[in-house]
């Protein structure tokens, strides 16, 4: 009996050891890809810092040592503090940052470059994929970089954009040095007093606006079933036809996106949402969130439209896309009150990568456009997803133009200086992406010389480089741009004829590189 007890104990011990070893079995690491990017493509000696980012597609249980080559016209250890030839991505992490400290000197120099090229890793589970190299350009802080046509793709979110999209980026950038395009939201289908026909701007000036604003709101609505009798589908067809008309006239197209919250699909203003919707809508569409697949379906619709809009020349129509705008307020469910800066950056980066890499959209310029709630570059960039994800640095600003006095107008110009300077440094495009003073006769009177003085000076003073500005739409009883017979029309016509102002009839060819 004693022997049986010993045998039984030994068997139990063996089973225990086996079960423990089975439970503790290590799951093998997944295969992962590795790429290198930069947050800022251009830095100046005055900025003092830049960085490269190594990113794995999946976290691994062991450290990954990455070997790379440092090259470029800038000298390692002379123009910037010495960079080693390896970096380590820690275990259970997906990112490592290689900081670059720029060394300032007093010698005027041409643009210098630092290029890091990935060579190998110590981890057999890791495959290096494109982009395998990344470049930071260093300016001496005294001379602005002059963009050349052939270099334009290097500064764009999608270097593989269509030729017309590349040309649009280049021409907006060059135009901003001396002029700005004037645009209007829904110019072809929203009119003061519902007086359809020519755009209200053409009624007043003889020219359409140089830019047409549109919205993906109805296009991506849950109720758009794609049938000919469906009201939302009819709106989609109208919007697409307007975009084609604008492109054929040489105008620039811009889309915003008043995306409905994902739970009920009916609202975008938080004032009409429940506390649950407000506090969970944004988080729910992040990767891994309960409504992430729903959001991907909306992006698929955006891609479908982007890839279906062609001009009479047979080319895909480029457009500026500015999702999740005015994110520094709390009136939209994607506002700062409802997501952290990192969550906002994560969703923006996913949006761009999904449209560009998964859905292969090649005719979009991406615009980052907070409201006016910033005063410094640091404030402005608090939710900035990085140069690889933004083509246009914008700002929506109604408040500073709302008859608030001279100081408010100077503040508007100062904020435009912030984005203009950042766009110069980063070789991006800057814009006043939404603005106007709403006039409702009988309730809100026009401001004397609003267009020629208040607005024009804010867009022109202190040598700022703003590529375009867009008025919001006119409606039945309210206008942002006056029509013949109302107060302010003469002022607007004078504004349209100012040296820096460009309407449709004055546009250069925006879709061809010189």
Tab-separated table of C-alpha atoms in Angstrom:
chain	number	residue	atom	x	y	z
A	1	UNK	CA	0.000	0.000	0.000
A	2	UNK	CA	2.865	2.321	0.868
A	3	UNK	CA	4.426	1.642	-2.558
A	4	UNK	CA	1.136	2.449	-4.260
A	5	UNK	CA	0.984	5.793	-2.429
A	6	UNK	CA	4.531	6.609	-3.565
A	7	UNK	CA	3.726	5.685	-7.158
A	8	UNK	CA	0.508	7.743	-7.025
A	9	UNK	CA	2.417	10.760	-5.649
A	10	UNK	CA	5.029	10.481	-8.379
A	11	UNK	CA	2.355	10.288	-11.081
A	12	UNK	CA	0.585	13.342	-9.649
A	13	UNK	CA	3.848	15.255	-9.526
A	14	UNK	CA	4.621	14.351	-13.138
A	15	UNK	CA	1.162	15.440	-14.260
A	16	UNK	CA	1.555	18.740	-12.353
A	17	UNK	CA	4.942	19.439	-13.948
A	18	UNK	CA	3.573	18.587	-17.394
A	19	UNK	CA	0.537	20.825	-16.994
A	20	UNK	CA	2.684	23.704	-15.756
A	21	UNK	CA	5.081	23.338	-18.636
A	22	UNK	CA	2.105	23.222	-21.007
A	23	UNK	CA	0.542	26.365	-19.507
A	24	UNK	CA	3.867	28.196	-19.564
A	25	UNK	CA	4.502	27.394	-23.196
A	26	UNK	CA	5.775	30.559	-24.882
A	27	UNK	CA	3.793	31.807	-27.842
A	28	UNK	CA	6.184	32.411	-30.722
A	29	UNK	CA	6.634	35.981	-31.890
A	30	UNK	CA	4.681	37.013	-34.985
A	31	UNK	CA	6.405	38.147	-38.130
A	32	UNK	CA	6.739	41.918	-38.240
A	33	UNK	CA	7.729	44.582	-40.735
A	34	UNK	CA	10.017	47.506	-40.032
A	35	UNK	CA	10.039	50.964	-41.606
A	36	UNK	CA	11.632	54.344	-40.952
A	37	UNK	CA	9.932	57.742	-41.096
A	38	UNK	CA	10.525	61.318	-39.960
A	39	UNK	CA	8.085	63.535	-38.086
A	40	UNK	CA	9.500	66.636	-39.785
A	41	UNK	CA	11.046	66.518	-43.247
A	42	UNK	CA	12.732	69.889	-42.802
A	43	UNK	CA	14.327	71.537	-39.765
A	44	UNK	CA	16.396	74.664	-39.447
A	45	UNK	CA	19.548	75.247	-37.457
A	46	UNK	CA	17.373	77.466	-35.305
A	47	UNK	CA	15.060	74.537	-34.506
A	48	UNK	CA	18.002	72.521	-33.082
A	49	UNK	CA	16.256	69.125	-33.163
A	50	UNK	CA	14.774	66.583	-35.526
A	51	UNK	CA	14.017	62.886	-35.279
A	52	UNK	CA	13.662	59.624	-37.167
A	53	UNK	CA	11.179	56.973	-36.064
A	54	UNK	CA	11.639	53.201	-36.417
A	55	UNK	CA	8.304	51.379	-36.368
A	56	UNK	CA	7.534	47.664	-36.113
A	57	UNK	CA	4.144	46.449	-37.278
A	58	UNK	CA	3.876	44.210	-34.189
A	59	UNK	CA	5.465	44.089	-30.740
A	60	UNK	CA	8.030	41.321	-30.190
A	61	UNK	CA	9.124	39.616	-26.972
A	62	UNK	CA	12.812	40.377	-27.491
A	63	UNK	CA	14.729	43.525	-28.297
A	64	UNK	CA	15.348	44.290	-31.947
A	65	UNK	CA	18.659	45.887	-32.861
A	66	UNK	CA	18.473	47.800	-36.117
A	67	UNK	CA	21.531	48.612	-38.229
A	68	UNK	CA	21.374	51.546	-40.618
A	69	UNK	CA	23.609	53.749	-42.733
A	70	UNK	CA	23.913	57.482	-42.090
A	71	UNK	CA	24.492	59.553	-45.241
A	72	UNK	CA	23.585	62.889	-46.816
A	73	UNK	CA	25.350	66.174	-47.472
A	74	UNK	CA	25.341	67.221	-43.804
A	75	UNK	CA	28.320	65.944	-41.823
A	76	UNK	CA	27.790	63.561	-38.935
A	77	UNK	CA	29.312	65.135	-35.830
A	78	UNK	CA	29.807	68.532	-37.489
A	79	UNK	CA	26.437	69.749	-38.707
A	80	UNK	CA	24.626	67.632	-36.140
A	81	UNK	CA	25.641	65.703	-33.042
A	82	UNK	CA	27.046	62.288	-33.864
A	83	UNK	CA	24.459	59.629	-34.707
A	84	UNK	CA	25.342	55.979	-34.059
A	85	UNK	CA	24.791	53.332	-36.742
A	86	UNK	CA	22.412	51.188	-34.672
A	87	UNK	CA	19.276	51.656	-32.586
A	88	UNK	CA	17.289	49.347	-30.328
A	89	UNK	CA	13.535	48.790	-30.258
A	90	UNK	CA	12.824	47.452	-26.752
A	91	UNK	CA	11.015	44.183	-26.155
A	92	UNK	CA	7.208	44.493	-26.177
A	93	UNK	CA	7.443	47.830	-27.960
A	94	UNK	CA	6.951	48.848	-31.577
A	95	UNK	CA	8.777	52.177	-31.754
A	96	UNK	CA	12.239	53.630	-31.294
A	97	UNK	CA	13.169	57.257	-31.904
A	98	UNK	CA	16.535	58.434	-33.182
A	99	UNK	CA	16.973	62.024	-32.044
A	100	UNK	CA	19.005	64.421	-34.164
A	101	UNK	CA	20.472	67.525	-32.520
A	102	UNK	CA	21.322	70.166	-35.106
A	103	UNK	CA	24.479	72.205	-34.519
A	104	UNK	CA	24.106	75.886	-35.397
A	105	UNK	CA	26.827	77.865	-37.126
A	106	UNK	CA	27.088	81.375	-38.565
A	107	UNK	CA	27.934	80.348	-42.123
A	108	UNK	CA	25.234	80.819	-44.782
A	109	UNK	CA	24.758	77.408	-46.396
A	110	UNK	CA	22.628	75.628	-48.950
A	111	UNK	CA	20.112	73.007	-47.845
A	112	UNK	CA	21.913	70.055	-46.233
A	113	UNK	CA	20.469	66.579	-45.757
A	114	UNK	CA	20.643	63.689	-43.303
A	115	UNK	CA	19.512	60.325	-44.673
A	116	UNK	CA	19.130	57.135	-42.642
A	117	UNK	CA	18.839	53.886	-44.626
A	118	UNK	CA	17.850	50.625	-42.941
A	119	UNK	CA	20.242	47.737	-43.560
A	120	UNK	CA	19.426	44.796	-41.273
A	121	UNK	CA	18.206	43.636	-37.872
A	122	UNK	CA	19.231	40.903	-35.456
A	123	UNK	CA	15.715	39.459	-35.496
A	124	UNK	CA	14.701	36.807	-38.007
A	125	UNK	CA	11.028	37.675	-37.533
A	126	UNK	CA	11.527	41.189	-38.903
A	127	UNK	CA	11.385	42.204	-42.569
A	128	UNK	CA	12.440	45.683	-43.641
A	129	UNK	CA	9.845	47.286	-45.925
A	130	UNK	CA	9.351	50.625	-47.656
A	131	UNK	CA	10.076	53.307	-46.641
A	132	UNK	CA	13.552	51.885	-46.014
A	133	UNK	CA	15.132	55.320	-45.852
A	134	UNK	CA	14.124	58.759	-44.624
A	135	UNK	CA	15.651	62.190	-45.058
A	136	UNK	CA	15.696	65.369	-43.012
A	137	UNK	CA	16.692	68.590	-44.749
A	138	UNK	CA	18.492	71.242	-42.703
A	139	UNK	CA	18.130	74.920	-43.574
A	140	UNK	CA	20.466	77.502	-42.097
A	141	UNK	CA	17.525	79.424	-40.670
A	142	UNK	CA	18.163	82.520	-42.776
A	143	UNK	CA	17.053	81.466	-46.259
A	144	UNK	CA	13.753	79.757	-46.993
A	145	UNK	CA	13.890	76.618	-49.073
A	146	UNK	CA	12.631	77.089	-52.616
A	147	UNK	CA	10.569	74.105	-53.721
A	148	UNK	CA	11.515	72.706	-57.108
A	149	UNK	CA	8.967	70.851	-59.245
A	150	UNK	CA	11.021	67.662	-59.335
A	151	UNK	CA	11.424	67.651	-55.530
A	152	UNK	CA	7.737	68.154	-54.752
A	153	UNK	CA	6.802	64.486	-54.068
A	154	UNK	CA	9.419	64.345	-51.300
A	155	UNK	CA	7.379	66.758	-49.201
A	156	UNK	CA	3.957	65.222	-49.795
A	157	UNK	CA	2.060	62.685	-47.711
A	158	UNK	CA	1.833	60.435	-50.767
A	159	UNK	CA	4.910	60.667	-53.016
A	160	UNK	CA	3.078	58.337	-55.425
A	161	UNK	CA	0.264	60.809	-55.999
A	162	UNK	CA	-1.090	61.398	-59.477
A	163	UNK	CA	0.816	63.981	-61.564
A	164	UNK	CA	-2.106	66.409	-61.230
A	165	UNK	CA	-2.080	66.079	-57.440
A	166	UNK	CA	1.666	66.675	-57.294
A	167	UNK	CA	1.210	69.726	-59.509
A	168	UNK	CA	-1.560	71.030	-57.240
A	169	UNK	CA	0.708	70.802	-54.190
A	170	UNK	CA	3.534	72.591	-56.020
A	171	UNK	CA	1.351	75.337	-57.472
A	172	UNK	CA	-0.428	76.045	-54.183
A	173	UNK	CA	2.953	76.324	-52.498
A	174	UNK	CA	4.429	78.659	-55.100
A	175	UNK	CA	1.262	80.749	-55.428
A	176	UNK	CA	1.197	81.405	-51.676
A	177	UNK	CA	4.354	83.489	-51.889
A	178	UNK	CA	2.478	86.325	-53.596
A	179	UNK	CA	-1.242	85.499	-53.756
A	180	UNK	CA	-4.093	83.540	-52.194
A	181	UNK	CA	-7.056	81.817	-53.841
A	182	UNK	CA	-10.541	82.813	-52.656
A	183	UNK	CA	-13.058	79.964	-52.344
A	184	UNK	CA	-16.537	79.250	-51.025
A	185	UNK	CA	-18.305	76.233	-49.584
A	186	UNK	CA	-21.137	74.842	-51.763
A	187	UNK	CA	-20.731	77.734	-54.205
A	188	UNK	CA	-22.598	75.945	-56.997
A	189	UNK	CA	-25.662	74.852	-55.033
A	190	UNK	CA	-26.159	77.181	-52.061
A	191	UNK	CA	-27.307	80.752	-52.694
A	192	UNK	CA	-28.499	83.837	-50.876
A	193	UNK	CA	-32.292	84.121	-51.234
A	194	UNK	CA	-32.139	80.712	-52.970
A	195	UNK	CA	-31.347	82.568	-56.190
A	196	UNK	CA	-29.964	79.588	-58.132
A	197	UNK	CA	-27.875	79.831	-61.294
A	198	UNK	CA	-24.389	81.302	-61.289
A	199	UNK	CA	-22.449	81.155	-58.036
A	200	UNK	CA	-23.142	84.151	-55.803
A	201	UNK	CA	-19.529	85.185	-56.192
A	202	UNK	CA	-19.889	85.219	-59.971
A	203	UNK	CA	-23.090	87.258	-59.706
A	204	UNK	CA	-21.128	89.914	-57.812
A	205	UNK	CA	-17.713	89.854	-59.514
A	206	UNK	CA	-18.159	88.149	-62.881
A	207	UNK	CA	-15.961	85.249	-61.742
A	208	UNK	CA	-16.588	82.020	-59.886
A	209	UNK	CA	-14.491	81.456	-56.773
A	210	UNK	CA	-11.089	79.901	-57.338
A	211	UNK	CA	-11.903	77.071	-54.939
A	212	UNK	CA	-15.014	74.984	-54.294
A	213	UNK	CA	-15.758	73.578	-50.855
A	214	UNK	CA	-17.748	70.330	-50.550
A	215	UNK	CA	-18.622	67.871	-47.781
A	216	UNK	CA	-18.599	64.075	-47.491
A	217	UNK	CA	-21.416	64.265	-44.908
A	218	UNK	CA	-24.339	63.174	-47.089
A	219	UNK	CA	-22.145	60.923	-49.226
A	220	UNK	CA	-21.145	58.765	-46.246
A	221	UNK	CA	-24.503	58.949	-44.483
A	222	UNK	CA	-25.889	55.605	-43.286
A	223	UNK	CA	-29.026	56.277	-45.328
A	224	UNK	CA	-27.177	56.494	-48.652
A	225	UNK	CA	-28.176	53.165	-50.191
A	226	UNK	CA	-26.866	53.900	-53.673
A	227	UNK	CA	-30.261	53.747	-55.374
A	228	UNK	CA	-31.320	56.388	-57.897
A	229	UNK	CA	-34.388	57.405	-55.872
A	230	UNK	CA	-32.445	57.839	-52.625
A	231	UNK	CA	-32.097	61.510	-51.555
A	232	UNK	CA	-28.610	61.025	-50.099
A	233	UNK	CA	-27.394	59.288	-53.248
A	234	UNK	CA	-28.829	62.145	-55.290
A	235	UNK	CA	-26.804	64.560	-53.142
A	236	UNK	CA	-23.713	62.450	-53.809
A	237	UNK	CA	-24.276	62.737	-57.550
A	238	UNK	CA	-24.799	66.509	-57.317
A	239	UNK	CA	-21.658	67.015	-55.255
A	240	UNK	CA	-19.554	64.918	-57.620
A	241	UNK	CA	-20.929	66.812	-60.627
A	242	UNK	CA	-20.027	70.111	-58.940
A	243	UNK	CA	-16.492	68.883	-58.275
A	244	UNK	CA	-16.085	67.910	-61.925
A	245	UNK	CA	-17.395	71.309	-63.040
A	246	UNK	CA	-14.965	73.082	-60.715
A	247	UNK	CA	-12.005	71.011	-61.910
A	248	UNK	CA	-12.893	71.567	-65.560
A	249	UNK	CA	-12.902	75.310	-64.812
A	250	UNK	CA	-9.415	75.008	-63.315
A	251	UNK	CA	-10.629	75.506	-59.725
A	252	UNK	CA	-9.310	73.788	-56.603
A	253	UNK	CA	-11.579	71.334	-54.740
A	254	UNK	CA	-11.696	70.942	-50.960
A	255	UNK	CA	-13.734	68.416	-48.958
A	256	UNK	CA	-14.513	68.673	-45.258
A	257	UNK	CA	-16.306	65.850	-43.441
A	258	UNK	CA	-19.083	66.349	-40.920
A	259	UNK	CA	-19.066	62.661	-40.057
A	260	UNK	CA	-22.029	61.441	-38.036
A	261	UNK	CA	-21.225	59.749	-34.727
A	262	UNK	CA	-21.068	55.960	-35.169
A	263	UNK	CA	-23.612	54.715	-32.629
A	264	UNK	CA	-26.822	56.163	-34.091
A	265	UNK	CA	-25.379	57.755	-37.240
A	266	UNK	CA	-27.474	60.917	-36.973
A	267	UNK	CA	-25.484	63.736	-35.311
A	268	UNK	CA	-22.091	65.415	-35.461
A	269	UNK	CA	-22.679	68.340	-33.070
A	270	UNK	CA	-22.206	67.284	-29.448
A	271	UNK	CA	-25.081	69.542	-28.377
A	272	UNK	CA	-27.445	66.987	-29.921
A	273	UNK	CA	-25.681	63.892	-28.547
A	274	UNK	CA	-25.992	61.900	-25.345
A	275	UNK	CA	-23.154	61.876	-22.812
A	276	UNK	CA	-22.398	58.291	-23.773
A	277	UNK	CA	-22.131	59.179	-27.453
A	278	UNK	CA	-19.928	62.202	-26.777
A	279	UNK	CA	-17.539	60.312	-24.521
A	280	UNK	CA	-17.276	57.136	-26.587
A	281	UNK	CA	-17.760	57.985	-30.265
A	282	UNK	CA	-14.161	58.864	-31.068
A	283	UNK	CA	-12.605	56.101	-29.007
A	284	UNK	CA	-14.921	53.547	-30.591
A	285	UNK	CA	-13.577	54.109	-34.115
A	286	UNK	CA	-9.910	53.798	-33.162
A	287	UNK	CA	-8.145	50.599	-34.259
A	288	UNK	CA	-9.490	47.856	-31.999
A	289	UNK	CA	-12.587	49.876	-31.087
A	290	UNK	CA	-16.107	48.486	-31.375
A	291	UNK	CA	-16.947	50.777	-34.320
A	292	UNK	CA	-13.614	50.589	-36.110
A	293	UNK	CA	-14.961	48.438	-38.934
A	294	UNK	CA	-17.854	50.890	-39.313
A	295	UNK	CA	-15.310	53.692	-39.733
A	296	UNK	CA	-13.382	51.674	-42.297
A	297	UNK	CA	-16.580	51.309	-44.310
A	298	UNK	CA	-16.950	55.098	-44.330
A	299	UNK	CA	-13.365	55.469	-45.546
A	300	UNK	CA	-14.089	52.921	-48.265
A	301	UNK	CA	-16.899	55.193	-49.436
A	302	UNK	CA	-14.537	58.179	-49.453
A	303	UNK	CA	-12.085	56.151	-51.523
A	304	UNK	CA	-14.831	55.025	-53.914
A	305	UNK	CA	-15.775	58.648	-54.570
A	306	UNK	CA	-12.155	59.791	-54.830
A	307	UNK	CA	-11.423	57.114	-57.403
A	308	UNK	CA	-14.555	57.842	-59.448
A	309	UNK	CA	-14.314	61.604	-59.961
A	310	UNK	CA	-12.692	62.342	-63.314
A	311	UNK	CA	-12.453	65.552	-65.271
A	312	UNK	CA	-13.189	65.987	-68.945
A	313	UNK	CA	-9.464	65.400	-69.524
A	314	UNK	CA	-9.897	61.811	-68.281
A	315	UNK	CA	-7.752	62.357	-65.169
A	316	UNK	CA	-8.634	61.713	-61.548
A	317	UNK	CA	-9.550	64.990	-59.854
A	318	UNK	CA	-7.228	65.989	-57.006
A	319	UNK	CA	-8.815	67.426	-53.883
A	320	UNK	CA	-7.893	68.665	-50.442
A	321	UNK	CA	-9.352	66.507	-47.654
A	322	UNK	CA	-9.639	67.967	-44.158
A	323	UNK	CA	-11.268	65.450	-41.823
A	324	UNK	CA	-11.876	66.065	-38.106
A	325	UNK	CA	-11.532	69.838	-38.413
A	326	UNK	CA	-11.871	72.346	-35.549
A	327	UNK	CA	-10.667	69.606	-33.249
A	328	UNK	CA	-9.502	72.034	-30.549
A	329	UNK	CA	-13.098	72.827	-29.571
A	330	UNK	CA	-15.851	70.738	-27.984
A	331	UNK	CA	-18.693	71.228	-30.478
A	332	UNK	CA	-17.741	68.176	-32.580
A	333	UNK	CA	-17.420	64.658	-31.157
A	334	UNK	CA	-13.813	64.507	-32.359
A	335	UNK	CA	-12.965	67.628	-30.323
A	336	UNK	CA	-10.229	67.866	-27.689
A	337	UNK	CA	-12.746	67.290	-24.881
A	338	UNK	CA	-13.403	63.745	-26.133
A	339	UNK	CA	-10.012	62.311	-27.082
A	340	UNK	CA	-6.378	62.657	-26.046
A	341	UNK	CA	-3.749	64.160	-28.355
A	342	UNK	CA	-2.299	60.690	-28.944
A	343	UNK	CA	-5.692	59.203	-29.774
A	344	UNK	CA	-6.302	62.003	-32.280
A	345	UNK	CA	-2.903	61.414	-33.888
A	346	UNK	CA	-3.491	57.659	-33.996
A	347	UNK	CA	-6.808	57.999	-35.800
A	348	UNK	CA	-5.439	60.574	-38.242
A	349	UNK	CA	-2.473	58.357	-39.067
A	350	UNK	CA	-4.714	55.328	-39.524
A	351	UNK	CA	-7.023	57.340	-41.798
A	352	UNK	CA	-4.177	58.442	-44.045
A	353	UNK	CA	-2.489	55.049	-44.140
A	354	UNK	CA	-5.743	53.227	-44.875
A	355	UNK	CA	-6.710	55.550	-47.728
A	356	UNK	CA	-3.198	55.695	-49.157
A	357	UNK	CA	-1.816	52.200	-48.626
A	358	UNK	CA	-4.844	49.921	-48.370
A	359	UNK	CA	-7.352	51.678	-50.641
A	360	UNK	CA	-4.699	53.118	-52.995
A	361	UNK	CA	-6.123	56.637	-53.210
A	362	UNK	CA	-3.589	58.857	-54.993
A	363	UNK	CA	-5.421	62.151	-55.515
A	364	UNK	CA	-5.761	63.597	-52.003
A	365	UNK	CA	-3.884	66.371	-50.208
A	366	UNK	CA	-4.462	66.102	-46.445
A	367	UNK	CA	-5.236	69.278	-44.473
A	368	UNK	CA	-4.882	69.700	-40.701
A	369	UNK	CA	-7.213	72.481	-39.559
A	370	UNK	CA	-7.888	73.392	-35.938
A	371	UNK	CA	-10.022	76.331	-34.958
A	372	UNK	CA	-8.421	79.562	-33.700
A	373	UNK	CA	-7.589	78.328	-30.188
A	374	UNK	CA	-3.803	78.640	-30.399
A	375	UNK	CA	-1.198	81.381	-30.181
A	376	UNK	CA	2.127	79.562	-30.494
A	377	UNK	CA	3.581	76.846	-32.745
A	378	UNK	CA	3.557	74.473	-29.771
A	379	UNK	CA	-0.162	75.036	-29.264
A	380	UNK	CA	-0.854	74.580	-32.952
A	381	UNK	CA	1.103	71.333	-33.165
A	382	UNK	CA	-0.293	69.778	-29.980
A	383	UNK	CA	-2.282	67.209	-31.998
A	384	UNK	CA	-0.209	67.306	-35.163
A	385	UNK	CA	0.242	63.753	-36.513
A	386	UNK	CA	3.549	64.467	-38.285
A	387	UNK	CA	4.809	65.733	-41.628
A	388	UNK	CA	4.292	62.329	-43.223
A	389	UNK	CA	0.553	62.690	-42.627
A	390	UNK	CA	-0.157	66.342	-43.459
A	391	UNK	CA	0.159	68.357	-46.672
A	392	UNK	CA	-1.666	71.533	-45.662
A	393	UNK	CA	-1.484	73.464	-42.400
A	394	UNK	CA	-4.828	75.203	-42.029
A	395	UNK	CA	-6.928	77.122	-39.573
A	396	UNK	CA	-10.660	77.805	-39.287
A	397	UNK	CA	-11.292	81.248	-37.820
A	398	UNK	CA	-14.646	82.972	-37.485
A	399	UNK	CA	-14.299	84.464	-34.009
A	400	UNK	CA	-11.462	86.904	-34.678
A	401	UNK	CA	-13.417	88.358	-37.620
A	402	UNK	CA	-16.710	88.647	-35.729
A	403	UNK	CA	-16.586	92.446	-35.282
A	404	UNK	CA	-14.283	92.096	-32.297
A	405	UNK	CA	-12.049	95.092	-32.997
A	406	UNK	CA	-8.532	95.752	-34.196
A	407	UNK	CA	-6.785	93.568	-31.625
A	408	UNK	CA	-8.767	90.518	-32.752
A	409	UNK	CA	-7.787	91.208	-36.366
A	410	UNK	CA	-4.144	91.472	-35.343
A	411	UNK	CA	-4.551	88.181	-33.484
A	412	UNK	CA	-5.911	86.601	-36.660
A	413	UNK	CA	-2.867	87.760	-38.589
A	414	UNK	CA	-0.545	86.543	-35.826
A	415	UNK	CA	-2.099	83.064	-35.923
A	416	UNK	CA	-1.773	83.003	-39.700
A	417	UNK	CA	1.880	83.953	-39.201
A	418	UNK	CA	2.287	80.857	-37.023
A	419	UNK	CA	0.983	78.473	-39.670
A	420	UNK	CA	2.733	80.359	-42.481
A	421	UNK	CA	6.101	80.078	-40.728
A	422	UNK	CA	5.544	76.400	-39.964
A	423	UNK	CA	4.596	75.756	-43.595
A	424	UNK	CA	7.761	77.509	-44.761
A	425	UNK	CA	9.906	75.498	-42.358
A	426	UNK	CA	8.245	72.168	-43.146
A	427	UNK	CA	7.803	72.823	-46.903
A	428	UNK	CA	4.047	72.489	-46.582
A	429	UNK	CA	1.088	74.617	-47.688
A	430	UNK	CA	-0.774	77.012	-45.381
A	431	UNK	CA	-4.395	78.132	-45.633
A	432	UNK	CA	-7.302	79.848	-43.908
A	433	UNK	CA	-9.541	76.831	-44.381
A	434	UNK	CA	-12.832	78.397	-43.171
A	435	UNK	CA	-13.890	81.919	-42.311
A	436	UNK	CA	-16.455	84.652	-42.839
A	437	UNK	CA	-18.638	87.204	-41.132
A	438	UNK	CA	-22.264	86.109	-41.396
A	439	UNK	CA	-24.644	88.859	-42.490
A	440	UNK	CA	-28.353	88.314	-41.851
A	441	UNK	CA	-30.218	91.435	-42.986
A	442	UNK	CA	-32.417	92.789	-40.226
A	443	UNK	CA	-30.361	90.986	-37.564
A	444	UNK	CA	-26.643	91.328	-38.335
A	445	UNK	CA	-25.380	94.323	-40.277
A	446	UNK	CA	-22.353	94.252	-42.592
A	447	UNK	CA	-19.035	95.562	-41.228
A	448	UNK	CA	-17.775	98.534	-43.264
A	449	UNK	CA	-14.693	97.641	-45.345
A	450	UNK	CA	-14.737	94.114	-43.937
A	451	UNK	CA	-13.300	92.485	-47.074
A	452	UNK	CA	-10.798	95.124	-48.225
A	453	UNK	CA	-9.498	96.002	-44.777
A	454	UNK	CA	-10.246	93.468	-42.030
A	455	UNK	CA	-9.914	90.264	-44.049
A	456	UNK	CA	-7.391	91.296	-46.676
A	457	UNK	CA	-4.974	92.797	-44.149
A	458	UNK	CA	-5.164	89.718	-41.931
A	459	UNK	CA	-4.283	87.588	-44.959
A	460	UNK	CA	-1.510	89.861	-46.211
A	461	UNK	CA	0.272	91.702	-43.396
A	462	UNK	CA	3.733	90.646	-42.218
A	463	UNK	CA	4.554	88.856	-45.486
A	464	UNK	CA	2.623	85.715	-44.603
A	465	UNK	CA	2.281	82.996	-47.245
A	466	UNK	CA	-1.328	81.757	-47.340
A	467	UNK	CA	-2.309	79.673	-50.359
A	468	UNK	CA	-6.096	79.964	-50.085
A	469	UNK	CA	-8.964	81.106	-47.912
A	470	UNK	CA	-12.509	79.763	-47.991
A	471	UNK	CA	-15.758	81.513	-47.131
A	472	UNK	CA	-18.543	79.362	-45.712
A	473	UNK	CA	-21.690	78.969	-47.797
A	474	UNK	CA	-24.437	81.485	-48.465
A	475	UNK	CA	-27.975	80.446	-47.553
A	476	UNK	CA	-31.499	81.679	-48.028
A	477	UNK	CA	-31.394	84.419	-45.396
A	478	UNK	CA	-27.664	84.774	-44.626
A	479	UNK	CA	-24.592	85.481	-46.714
A	480	UNK	CA	-20.837	85.356	-46.285
A	481	UNK	CA	-20.172	86.840	-49.713
A	482	UNK	CA	-22.533	89.605	-50.912
A	483	UNK	CA	-24.563	89.573	-54.109
A	484	UNK	CA	-25.623	92.530	-56.254
A	485	UNK	CA	-28.041	94.855	-54.487
A	486	UNK	CA	-26.944	94.248	-50.882
A	487	UNK	CA	-24.644	96.255	-48.663
A	488	UNK	CA	-20.977	95.364	-48.934
A	489	UNK	CA	-20.950	94.306	-52.594
A	490	UNK	CA	-18.717	97.178	-53.717
A	491	UNK	CA	-16.284	96.358	-50.896
A	492	UNK	CA	-16.210	92.715	-51.957
A	493	UNK	CA	-15.592	93.589	-55.621
A	494	UNK	CA	-12.666	95.763	-54.554
A	495	UNK	CA	-11.372	92.871	-52.413
A	496	UNK	CA	-11.614	90.546	-55.426
A	497	UNK	CA	-9.482	92.972	-57.440
A	498	UNK	CA	-6.738	93.344	-54.810
A	499	UNK	CA	-3.186	92.340	-55.892
A	500	UNK	CA	-3.018	89.143	-53.834
A	501	UNK	CA	-6.578	87.928	-54.430
A	502	UNK	CA	-7.205	85.175	-57.001
A	503	UNK	CA	-10.614	84.071	-58.287
A	504	UNK	CA	-11.330	81.485	-60.973
A	505	UNK	CA	-10.708	83.784	-63.954
A	506	UNK	CA	-7.233	84.668	-62.640
A	507	UNK	CA	-6.080	81.151	-61.767
A	508	UNK	CA	-2.907	79.761	-63.313
A	509	UNK	CA	-2.941	76.119	-64.418
A	510	UNK	CA	-2.991	74.422	-61.031
A	511	UNK	CA	-2.741	70.872	-62.425
A	512	UNK	CA	0.447	71.056	-64.461
A	513	UNK	CA	4.028	71.379	-63.264
A	514	UNK	CA	6.095	74.064	-64.981
